[in-house]
Coordinates of C-alpha atoms in Angstrom, one line a residue:
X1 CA 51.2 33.1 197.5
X2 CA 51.3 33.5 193.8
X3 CA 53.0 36.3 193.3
X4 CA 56.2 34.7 195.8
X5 CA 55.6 31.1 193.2
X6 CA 56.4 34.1 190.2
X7 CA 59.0 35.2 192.5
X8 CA 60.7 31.8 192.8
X9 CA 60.3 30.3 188.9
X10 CA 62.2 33.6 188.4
X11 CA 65.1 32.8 190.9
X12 CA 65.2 29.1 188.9
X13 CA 65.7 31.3 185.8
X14 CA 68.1 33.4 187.4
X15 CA 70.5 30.5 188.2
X16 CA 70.5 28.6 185.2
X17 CA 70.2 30.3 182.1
X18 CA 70.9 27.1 179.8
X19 CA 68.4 24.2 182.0
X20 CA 68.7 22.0 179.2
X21 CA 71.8 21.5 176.8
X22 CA 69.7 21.1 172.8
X23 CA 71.3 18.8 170.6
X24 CA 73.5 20.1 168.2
X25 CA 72.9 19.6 164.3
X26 CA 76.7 19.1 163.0
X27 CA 75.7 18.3 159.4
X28 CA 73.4 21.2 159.0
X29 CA 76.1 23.4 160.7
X30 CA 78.8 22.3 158.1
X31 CA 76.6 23.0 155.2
X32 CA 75.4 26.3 156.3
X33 CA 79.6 27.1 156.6
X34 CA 79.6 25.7 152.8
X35 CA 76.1 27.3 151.4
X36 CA 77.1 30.9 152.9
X37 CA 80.3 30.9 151.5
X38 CA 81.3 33.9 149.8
X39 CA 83.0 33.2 146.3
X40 CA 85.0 36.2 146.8
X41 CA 86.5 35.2 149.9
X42 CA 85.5 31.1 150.1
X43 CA 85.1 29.4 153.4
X44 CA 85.7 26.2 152.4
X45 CA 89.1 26.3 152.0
X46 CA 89.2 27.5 156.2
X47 CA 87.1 24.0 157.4
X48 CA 88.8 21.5 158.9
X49 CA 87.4 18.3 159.9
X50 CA 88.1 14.9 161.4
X51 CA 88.4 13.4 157.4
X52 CA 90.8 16.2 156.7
X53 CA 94.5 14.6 156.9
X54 CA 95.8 18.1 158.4
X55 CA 92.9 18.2 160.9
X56 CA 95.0 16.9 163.7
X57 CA 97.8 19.1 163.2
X58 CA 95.7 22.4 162.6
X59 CA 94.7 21.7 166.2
X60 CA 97.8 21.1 168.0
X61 CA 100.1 24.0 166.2
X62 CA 98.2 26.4 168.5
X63 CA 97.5 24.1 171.6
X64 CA 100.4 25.6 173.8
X65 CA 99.4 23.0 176.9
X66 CA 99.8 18.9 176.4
X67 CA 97.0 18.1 178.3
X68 CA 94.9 19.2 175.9
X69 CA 96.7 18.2 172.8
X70 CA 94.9 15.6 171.7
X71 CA 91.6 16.4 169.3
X72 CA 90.2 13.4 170.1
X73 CA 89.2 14.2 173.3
X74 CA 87.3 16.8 172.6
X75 CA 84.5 16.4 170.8
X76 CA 85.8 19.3 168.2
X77 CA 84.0 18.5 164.9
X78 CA 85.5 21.7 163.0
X79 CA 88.1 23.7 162.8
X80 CA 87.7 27.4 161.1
X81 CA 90.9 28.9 160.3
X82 CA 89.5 31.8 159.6
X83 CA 91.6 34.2 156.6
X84 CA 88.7 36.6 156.0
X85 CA 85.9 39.0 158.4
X86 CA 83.5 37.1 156.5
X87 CA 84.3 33.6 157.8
X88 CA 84.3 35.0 161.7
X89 CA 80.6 36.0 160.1
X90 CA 79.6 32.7 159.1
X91 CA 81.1 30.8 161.4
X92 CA 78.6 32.7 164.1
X93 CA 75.7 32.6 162.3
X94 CA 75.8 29.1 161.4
X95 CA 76.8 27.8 164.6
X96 CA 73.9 29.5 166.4
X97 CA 71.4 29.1 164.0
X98 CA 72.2 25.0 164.6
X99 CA 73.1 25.4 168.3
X100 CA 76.5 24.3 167.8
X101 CA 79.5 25.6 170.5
X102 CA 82.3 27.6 169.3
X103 CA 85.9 28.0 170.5
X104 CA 87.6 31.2 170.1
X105 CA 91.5 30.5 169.8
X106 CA 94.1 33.4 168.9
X107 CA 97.3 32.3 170.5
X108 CA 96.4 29.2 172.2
X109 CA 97.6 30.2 175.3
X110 CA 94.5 29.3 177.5
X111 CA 95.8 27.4 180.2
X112 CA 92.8 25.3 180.9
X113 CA 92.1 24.8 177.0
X114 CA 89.1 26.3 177.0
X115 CA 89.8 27.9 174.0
X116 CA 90.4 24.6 172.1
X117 CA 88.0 22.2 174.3
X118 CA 84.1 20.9 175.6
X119 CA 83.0 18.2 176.5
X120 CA 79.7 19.0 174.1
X121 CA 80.2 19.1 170.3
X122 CA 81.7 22.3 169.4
X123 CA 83.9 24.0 166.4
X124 CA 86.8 26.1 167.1
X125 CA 87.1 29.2 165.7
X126 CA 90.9 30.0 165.1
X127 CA 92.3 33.4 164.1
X128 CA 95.5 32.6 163.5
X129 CA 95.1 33.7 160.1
X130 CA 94.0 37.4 160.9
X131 CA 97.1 39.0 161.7
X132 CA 97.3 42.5 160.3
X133 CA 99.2 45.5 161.9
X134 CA 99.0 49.2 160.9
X135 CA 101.3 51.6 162.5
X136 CA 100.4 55.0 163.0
X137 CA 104.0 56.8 163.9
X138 CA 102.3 60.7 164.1
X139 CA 99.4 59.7 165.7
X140 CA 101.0 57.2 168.0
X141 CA 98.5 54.3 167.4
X142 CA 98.3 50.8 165.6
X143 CA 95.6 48.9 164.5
X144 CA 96.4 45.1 165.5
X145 CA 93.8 41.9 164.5
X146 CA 93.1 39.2 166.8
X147 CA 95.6 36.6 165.3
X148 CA 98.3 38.6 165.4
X149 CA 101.4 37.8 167.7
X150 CA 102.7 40.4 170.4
X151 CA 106.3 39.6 169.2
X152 CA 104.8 40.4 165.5
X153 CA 103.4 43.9 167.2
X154 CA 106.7 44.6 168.9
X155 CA 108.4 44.3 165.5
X156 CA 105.7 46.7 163.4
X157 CA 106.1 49.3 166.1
X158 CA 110.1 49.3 166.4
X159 CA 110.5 48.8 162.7
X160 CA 108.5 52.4 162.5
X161 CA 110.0 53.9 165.6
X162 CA 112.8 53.5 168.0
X163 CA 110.7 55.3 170.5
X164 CA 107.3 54.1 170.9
X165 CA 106.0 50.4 172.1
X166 CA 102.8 48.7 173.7
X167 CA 102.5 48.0 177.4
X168 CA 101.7 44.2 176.8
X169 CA 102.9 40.3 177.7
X170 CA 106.3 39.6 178.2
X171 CA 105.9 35.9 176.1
X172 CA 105.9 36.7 172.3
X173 CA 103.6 34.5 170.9
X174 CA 100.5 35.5 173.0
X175 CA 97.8 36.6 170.0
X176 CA 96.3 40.2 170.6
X177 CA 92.8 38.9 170.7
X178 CA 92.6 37.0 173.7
X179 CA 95.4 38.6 175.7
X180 CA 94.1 42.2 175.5
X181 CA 90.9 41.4 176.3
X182 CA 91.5 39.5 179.3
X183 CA 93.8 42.6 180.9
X184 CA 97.2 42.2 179.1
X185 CA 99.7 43.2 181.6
X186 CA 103.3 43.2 181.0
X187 CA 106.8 45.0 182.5
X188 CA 105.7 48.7 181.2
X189 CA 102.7 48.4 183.9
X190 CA 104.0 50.6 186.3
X191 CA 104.7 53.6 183.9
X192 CA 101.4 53.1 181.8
X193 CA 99.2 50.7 183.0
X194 CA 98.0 47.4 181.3
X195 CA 96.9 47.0 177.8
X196 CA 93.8 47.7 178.0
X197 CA 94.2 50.8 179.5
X198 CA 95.2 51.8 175.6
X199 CA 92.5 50.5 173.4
X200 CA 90.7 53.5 172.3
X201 CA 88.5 51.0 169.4
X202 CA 87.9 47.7 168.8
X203 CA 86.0 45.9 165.6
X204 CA 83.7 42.5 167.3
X205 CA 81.4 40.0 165.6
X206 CA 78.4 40.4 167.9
X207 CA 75.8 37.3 168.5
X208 CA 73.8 38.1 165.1
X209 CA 76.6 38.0 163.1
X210 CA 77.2 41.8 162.9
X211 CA 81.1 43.6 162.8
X212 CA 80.7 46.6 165.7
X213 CA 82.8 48.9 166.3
X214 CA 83.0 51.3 169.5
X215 CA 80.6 53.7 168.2
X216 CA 78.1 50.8 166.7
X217 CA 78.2 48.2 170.2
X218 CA 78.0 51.2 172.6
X219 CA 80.3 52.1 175.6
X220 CA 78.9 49.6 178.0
X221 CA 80.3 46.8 175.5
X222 CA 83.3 48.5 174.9
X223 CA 83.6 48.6 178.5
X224 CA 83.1 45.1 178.9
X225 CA 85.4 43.7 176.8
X226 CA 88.6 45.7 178.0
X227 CA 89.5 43.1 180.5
X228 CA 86.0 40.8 180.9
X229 CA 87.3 38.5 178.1
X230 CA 85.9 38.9 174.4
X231 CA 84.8 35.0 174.2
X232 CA 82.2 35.6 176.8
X233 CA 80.5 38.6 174.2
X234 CA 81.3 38.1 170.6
X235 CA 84.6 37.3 168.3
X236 CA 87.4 40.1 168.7
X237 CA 88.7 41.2 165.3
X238 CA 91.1 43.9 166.2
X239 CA 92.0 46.2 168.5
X240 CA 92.8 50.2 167.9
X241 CA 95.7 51.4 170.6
X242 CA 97.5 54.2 171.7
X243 CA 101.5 53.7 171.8
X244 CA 103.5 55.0 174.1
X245 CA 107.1 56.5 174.5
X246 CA 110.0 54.8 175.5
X247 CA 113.9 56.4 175.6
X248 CA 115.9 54.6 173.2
X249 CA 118.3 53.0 176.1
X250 CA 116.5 51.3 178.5
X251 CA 118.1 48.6 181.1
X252 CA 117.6 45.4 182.1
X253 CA 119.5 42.8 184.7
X254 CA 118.9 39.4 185.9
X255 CA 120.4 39.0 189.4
X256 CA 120.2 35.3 191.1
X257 CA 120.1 34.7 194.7
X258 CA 119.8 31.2 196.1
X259 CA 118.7 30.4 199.9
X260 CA 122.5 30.1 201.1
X261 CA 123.2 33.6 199.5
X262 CA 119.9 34.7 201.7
X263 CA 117.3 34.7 199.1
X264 CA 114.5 34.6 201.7
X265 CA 115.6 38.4 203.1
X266 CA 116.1 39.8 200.3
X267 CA 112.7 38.9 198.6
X268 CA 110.9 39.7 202.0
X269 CA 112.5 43.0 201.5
X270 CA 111.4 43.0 197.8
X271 CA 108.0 42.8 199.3
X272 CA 108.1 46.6 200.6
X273 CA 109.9 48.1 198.4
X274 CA 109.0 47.3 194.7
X275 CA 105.1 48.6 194.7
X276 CA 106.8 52.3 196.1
X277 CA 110.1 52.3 193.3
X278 CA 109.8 55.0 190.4
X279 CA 107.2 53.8 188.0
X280 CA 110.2 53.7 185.3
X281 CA 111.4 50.6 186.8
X282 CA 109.6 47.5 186.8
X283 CA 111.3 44.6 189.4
X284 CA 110.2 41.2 188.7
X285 CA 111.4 38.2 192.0
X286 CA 111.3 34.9 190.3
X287 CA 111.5 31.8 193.2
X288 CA 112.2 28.5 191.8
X289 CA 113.8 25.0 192.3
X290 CA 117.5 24.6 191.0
X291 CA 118.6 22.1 188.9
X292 CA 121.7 19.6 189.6
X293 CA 122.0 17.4 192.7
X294 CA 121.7 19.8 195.4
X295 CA 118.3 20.9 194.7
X296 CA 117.6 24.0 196.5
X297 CA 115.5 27.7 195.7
X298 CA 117.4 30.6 193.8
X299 CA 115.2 34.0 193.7
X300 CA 115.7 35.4 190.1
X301 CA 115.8 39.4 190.2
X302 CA 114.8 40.6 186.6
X303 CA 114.3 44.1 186.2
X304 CA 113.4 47.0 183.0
X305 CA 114.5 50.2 184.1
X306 CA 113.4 53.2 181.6
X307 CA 116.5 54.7 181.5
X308 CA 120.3 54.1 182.0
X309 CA 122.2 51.5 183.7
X310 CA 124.1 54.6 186.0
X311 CA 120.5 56.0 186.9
X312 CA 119.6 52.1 187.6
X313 CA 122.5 51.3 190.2
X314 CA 121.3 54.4 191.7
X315 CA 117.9 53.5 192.9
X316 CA 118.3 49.6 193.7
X317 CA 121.5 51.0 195.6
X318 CA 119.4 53.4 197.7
X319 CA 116.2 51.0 197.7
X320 CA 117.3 47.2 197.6
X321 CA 121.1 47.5 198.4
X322 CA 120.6 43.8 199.8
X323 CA 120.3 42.6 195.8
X324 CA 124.3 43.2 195.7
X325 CA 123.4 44.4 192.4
X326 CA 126.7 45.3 190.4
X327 CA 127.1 47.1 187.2
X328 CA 128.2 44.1 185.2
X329 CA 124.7 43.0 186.0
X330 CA 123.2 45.5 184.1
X331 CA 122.4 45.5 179.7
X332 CA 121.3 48.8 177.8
X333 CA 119.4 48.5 174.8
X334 CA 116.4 49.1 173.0
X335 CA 113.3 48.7 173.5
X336 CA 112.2 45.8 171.2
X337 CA 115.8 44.2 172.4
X338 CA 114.4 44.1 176.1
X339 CA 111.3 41.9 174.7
X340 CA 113.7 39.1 173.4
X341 CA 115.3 39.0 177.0
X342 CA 112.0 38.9 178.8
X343 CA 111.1 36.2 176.6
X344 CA 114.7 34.6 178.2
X345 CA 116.4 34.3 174.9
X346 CA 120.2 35.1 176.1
X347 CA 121.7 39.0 175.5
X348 CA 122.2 39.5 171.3
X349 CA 119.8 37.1 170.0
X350 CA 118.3 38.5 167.3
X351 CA 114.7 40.0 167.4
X352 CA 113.6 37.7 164.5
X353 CA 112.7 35.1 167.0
X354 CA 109.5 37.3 167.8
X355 CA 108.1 36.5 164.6
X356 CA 108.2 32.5 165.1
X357 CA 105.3 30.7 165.1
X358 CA 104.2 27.6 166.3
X359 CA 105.7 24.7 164.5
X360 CA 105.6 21.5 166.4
X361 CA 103.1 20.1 168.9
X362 CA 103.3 21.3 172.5
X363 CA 106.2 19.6 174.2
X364 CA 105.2 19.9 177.8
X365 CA 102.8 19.4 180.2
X366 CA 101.5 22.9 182.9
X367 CA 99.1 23.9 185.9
X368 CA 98.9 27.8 186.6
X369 CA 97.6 29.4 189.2
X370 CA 97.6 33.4 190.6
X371 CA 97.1 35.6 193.4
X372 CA 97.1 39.4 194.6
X373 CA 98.8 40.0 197.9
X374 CA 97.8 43.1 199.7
X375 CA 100.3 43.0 202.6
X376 CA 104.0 41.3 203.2
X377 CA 103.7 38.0 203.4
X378 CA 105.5 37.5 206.5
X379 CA 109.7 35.1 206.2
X380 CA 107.3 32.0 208.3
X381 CA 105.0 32.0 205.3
X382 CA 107.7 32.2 202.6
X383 CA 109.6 29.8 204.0
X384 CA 106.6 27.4 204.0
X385 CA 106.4 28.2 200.4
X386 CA 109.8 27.1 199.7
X387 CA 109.2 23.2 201.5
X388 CA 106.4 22.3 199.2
X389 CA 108.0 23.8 195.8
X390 CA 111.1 21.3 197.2
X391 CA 108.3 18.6 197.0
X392 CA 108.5 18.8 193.4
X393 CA 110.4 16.6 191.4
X394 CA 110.1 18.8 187.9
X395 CA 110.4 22.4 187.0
X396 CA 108.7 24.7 189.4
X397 CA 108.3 28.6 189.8
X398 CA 106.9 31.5 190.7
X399 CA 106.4 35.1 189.3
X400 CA 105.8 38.2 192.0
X401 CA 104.6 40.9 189.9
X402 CA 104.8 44.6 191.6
X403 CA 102.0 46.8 191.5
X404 CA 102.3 50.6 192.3
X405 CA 102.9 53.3 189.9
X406 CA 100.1 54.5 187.3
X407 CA 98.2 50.8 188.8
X408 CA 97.2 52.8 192.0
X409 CA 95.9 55.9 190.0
X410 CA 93.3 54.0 187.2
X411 CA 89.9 53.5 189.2
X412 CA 88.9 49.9 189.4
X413 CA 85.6 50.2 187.1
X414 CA 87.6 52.5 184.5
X415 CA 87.9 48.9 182.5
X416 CA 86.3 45.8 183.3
X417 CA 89.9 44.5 184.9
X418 CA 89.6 45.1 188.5
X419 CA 93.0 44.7 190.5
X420 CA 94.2 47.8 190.8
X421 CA 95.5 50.2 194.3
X422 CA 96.1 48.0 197.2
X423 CA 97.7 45.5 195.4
X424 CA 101.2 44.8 196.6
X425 CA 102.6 42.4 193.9
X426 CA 100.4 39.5 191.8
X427 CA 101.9 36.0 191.9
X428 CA 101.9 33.2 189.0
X429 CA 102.3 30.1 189.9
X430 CA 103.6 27.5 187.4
X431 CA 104.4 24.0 187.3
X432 CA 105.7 22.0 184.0
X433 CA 106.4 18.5 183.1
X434 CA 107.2 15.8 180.5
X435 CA 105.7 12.7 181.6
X436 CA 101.8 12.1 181.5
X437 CA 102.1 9.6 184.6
X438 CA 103.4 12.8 186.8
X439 CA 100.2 14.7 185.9
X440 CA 97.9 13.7 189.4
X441 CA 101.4 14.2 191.4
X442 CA 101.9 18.0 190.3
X443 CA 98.0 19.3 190.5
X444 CA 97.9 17.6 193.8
X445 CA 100.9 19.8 194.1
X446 CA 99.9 23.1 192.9
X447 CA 97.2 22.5 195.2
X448 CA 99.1 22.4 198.0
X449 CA 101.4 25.2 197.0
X450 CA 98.1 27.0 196.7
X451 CA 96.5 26.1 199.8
X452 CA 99.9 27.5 202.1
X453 CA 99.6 30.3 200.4
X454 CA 96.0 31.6 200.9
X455 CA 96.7 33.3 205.0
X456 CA 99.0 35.5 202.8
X457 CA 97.3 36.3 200.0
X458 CA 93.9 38.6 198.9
X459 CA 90.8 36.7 200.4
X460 CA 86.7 37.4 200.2
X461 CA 87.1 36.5 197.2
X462 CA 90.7 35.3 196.7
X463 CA 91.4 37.3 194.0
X464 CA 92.3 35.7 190.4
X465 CA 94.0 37.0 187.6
X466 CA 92.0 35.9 184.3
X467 CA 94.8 35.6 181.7
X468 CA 95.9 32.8 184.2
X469 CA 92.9 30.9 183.7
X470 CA 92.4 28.5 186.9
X471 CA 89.8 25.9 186.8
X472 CA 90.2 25.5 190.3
X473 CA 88.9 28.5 191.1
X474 CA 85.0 27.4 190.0
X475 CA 83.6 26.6 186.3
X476 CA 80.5 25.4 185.4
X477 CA 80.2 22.2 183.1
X478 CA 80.1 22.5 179.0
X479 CA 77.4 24.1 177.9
X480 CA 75.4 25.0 181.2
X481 CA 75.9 28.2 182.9
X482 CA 74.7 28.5 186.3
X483 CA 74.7 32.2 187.7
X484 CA 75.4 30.9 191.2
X485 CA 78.6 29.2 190.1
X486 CA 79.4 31.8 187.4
X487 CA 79.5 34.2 190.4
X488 CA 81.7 32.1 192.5
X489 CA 84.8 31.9 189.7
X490 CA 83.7 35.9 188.1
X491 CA 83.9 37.3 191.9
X492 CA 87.6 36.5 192.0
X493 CA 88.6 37.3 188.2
X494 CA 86.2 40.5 188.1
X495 CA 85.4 41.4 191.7
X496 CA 83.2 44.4 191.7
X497 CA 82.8 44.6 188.4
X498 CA 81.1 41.2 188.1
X499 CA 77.6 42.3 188.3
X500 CA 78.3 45.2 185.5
X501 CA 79.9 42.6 183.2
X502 CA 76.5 40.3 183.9
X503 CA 74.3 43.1 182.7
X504 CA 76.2 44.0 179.7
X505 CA 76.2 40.1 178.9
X506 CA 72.4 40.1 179.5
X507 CA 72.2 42.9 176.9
X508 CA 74.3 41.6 173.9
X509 CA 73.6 38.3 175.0
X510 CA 70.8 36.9 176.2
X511 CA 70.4 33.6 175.1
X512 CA 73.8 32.9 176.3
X513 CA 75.8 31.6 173.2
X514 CA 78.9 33.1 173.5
X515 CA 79.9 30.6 176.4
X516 CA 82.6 28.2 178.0
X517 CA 83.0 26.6 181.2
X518 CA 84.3 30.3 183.2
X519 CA 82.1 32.8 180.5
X520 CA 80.3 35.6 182.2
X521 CA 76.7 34.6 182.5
X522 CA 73.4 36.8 181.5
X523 CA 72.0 38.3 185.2
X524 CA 68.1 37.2 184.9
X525 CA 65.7 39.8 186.1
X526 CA 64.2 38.7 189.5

């Protein structure tokens, strides 16, 4: 009888590794930020606070969504814009040592605003500031820090060759930190993978305030935080990658077909086609609402093609002759020109627009969701698609995503991002709006959307992509991590790998302090 009472206090442990949330004690935490300042490299010039008159606006230029724009409803006490490796240092020490959250923010472009938000007292940790490249042209790698921009990467790499690049994000301003870590996938996936199929080193501040690199935090670690997320095991302060070769002339097009031109066929026939095309070429379907009076759905085609525009014709011909695709259609030019047109800036703008940064608050509201579809999702099941995004009454879309190439080769555990072979395409699903009053209408919306989608679509789990952070999906509350729930959202973001990434956590972390409402929680011993 006593040994199974051992047995059950250890399952209570197992399932909540934080029982009780202990108060946090700000004022110590800002004056251990101030007494550990380095006068080499002072910290106090990086704190932000409440009494600052540039606090507000320090926390908006990176808050990409407006529903979580406003600091005030956060409980943030701090912001660290960190400028040196010593203030990530501090900031960790300090904060632990008074049992104060942090928020690690590169880019801003967590969807939920985890990032930037708890409903506990918390600092965040911005690292805007750290933004240093190195390119190294013979030995085809850079060395990137967290802060840094991918359309600030893209430049460093074409300004030093014409015929190597990243396989990354298609939106410039995503920072390095957070997208790598949490997969990085982008229009080059086919031919090479996903980011983090490239990092080959990494520096990290580990719970105790130490910098590691891959030989210092071990390959388990390393492992970990190649597609687990860095936030749930320490601060990522760069990344070391391998480049890759591009030709000099590479293709893109952008081909629309609405519902009248048959939209529906040619996207059903999208579905079996565009996992099994050459790796080179990377086909993108794009559903969403038209604007003007006769609302209805257009399909947007977008394709990169590593090669020319002859070579191009030749395969959607052959493969996809139902795209109509004409050789008008079709732009050649480099590879750091292809970013600017992903990022829907029109044909000829200049590449300078990669290296903007945020400078005004966010201007919109957004709700994302994802999937993996394994088989065709049959014309019934699109078409139900299409009658709820007609429900909307605001910009609505969808991304389908193929899969295929170099994706089917890389074993699932190789990194700790797990969707690989069997995957058709991956969908996005994105709604956006101005007015706060239509906020209930579109997430009752997007739920909908999601809900006729899920017969289609990967299931036990229902597969989520991480980069798309969905609270939906399952998240535990601010400061508490339960096991059971934390295996209910990492099943679908990490699948098999979940239990790995629990252990590793369990290692490095064990109290648990690198955490947020979808972190990867420390597996208890039973």
């Amino acid at each position: 009888m006593k040994v199974v009472f051992v047995m059950f206090l250890a399952m209570l442990v197992s399932v909540s590794s934080q029982a009780v949330v202990q108060k946090p004690n700000i004022g110590n935490f800002l004056q251990c930020l101030r007494d550990r300042s380095d006068p080499k490299n002072p910290i106090t010039k990086a704190i932000f606070t409440p009494q600052n008159s540039t606090f507000t606006s320090s926390y908006v230029s990176y808050t990409k969504n407006k529903r979580y724009s406003n600091p005030n409803d956060t409980n943030l006490i701090a912001i660290v814009e960190a400028k040196h490796e010593s203030h990530v240092q501090t900031t960790v020490v300090c904060a632990k040592s008074n049992r104060v959250q942090i928020r690690i923010r590169s880019g801003g472009h967590d969807y939920e605003g985890l990032s930037y938000t708890s409903s506990l007292p918390f600092a965040v940790l911005d690292m805007n500031n750290l933004r240093s490249i190195t390119i190294d042209v013979s030995g085809k790698k850079a060395w990137v820090q967290a802060g840094a921009t991918l359309g600030e990467l893209y430049t460093k790499i074409s300004e030093a060759s014409k015929t190597l690049a990243f396989p990354a994000g298609v939106c410039p301003t995503l920072g390095a930190g957070g997208h790598i870590s949490g997969g990085g996938y982008g229009n080059l996936m086919r031919k090479y993978g996903i980011s983090v199929d490239h990092v080959v080193d990494a520096q990290l501040v580990d719970v105790n305030g130490k910098i590691l690199n891959r030989a210092s935090m071990g390959e388990d670690l390393f492992w970990a935080i190649r597609g687990g997320g860095g936030a749930s095991f320490g601060v990522i302060l760069s990344w070391t990658i391998n480049l890759v070769a591009v030709p000099e002339t590479i293709t893109v097009f952008n081909v629309n077909k609405t519902l009248g031109q048959g939209a529906t066929d040619v996207l059903y026939k999208w579905q079996l086609v565009s996992s099994k095309l050459p790796r080179e070429l990377f086909l993108r379907a794009m559903p969403q609402i038209t604007k003007g009076a006769n609302k209805t759905i257009a399909v947007k085609f977008i394709a990169q093609f590593l090669g020319s525009s002859k070579k191009l014709m030749e395969i959607i011909n052959k493969n996809l002759p139902e795209l109509g695709l004409k050789g008008e259609d079709c732009y050649e030019m480099s590879w750091l020109n292809t970013t600017t047109f992903w990022a829907d800036y029109p044909v000829g703008t200049s590449t300078s627009v990669l290296l903007k940064r945020p400078s005004t608050p966010p201007g919109a509201f957004f709700k994302s969701k994802s999937d993996y579809v394994k088989k065709p999702i049959p014309k019934e099941g699109i078409e139900k698609m299409w009658k709820t995004m007609l429900k909307f009454n605001n910009h609505v879309f969808m991304q389908w995503n193929p899969y295929g190439g170099v994706m089917d080769k890389i074993p699932a555990n190789a990194t700790a991002f797990p969707h690989r072979k069997g995957n058709l395409f991956k969908i996005q699903y994105f709604a956006l709006w101005i007015d706060a009053n239509a906020t209930k209408a579109n997430l009752a919306l997007m739920k909908e959307l999601y809900d006729v989608a899920e017969p289609y679509v990967s299931s036990n789990p229902r597969e989520a992509f991480l980069n798309y952070r969905d609270i939906d999906v399952g998240s535990n509350p601010s400061g508490m991590t339960n096991v059971v729930e934390g295996k209910i959202y990492g099943s679908k973001y990490f699948v098999g790998n979940l239990n790995r990434l629990m252990n590793v956590k369990a290692k490095y972390d064990p109290d648990n302090f690198f955490r947020h409402e979808q972190s990867i929680p420390p597996l208890r011993a039973m």
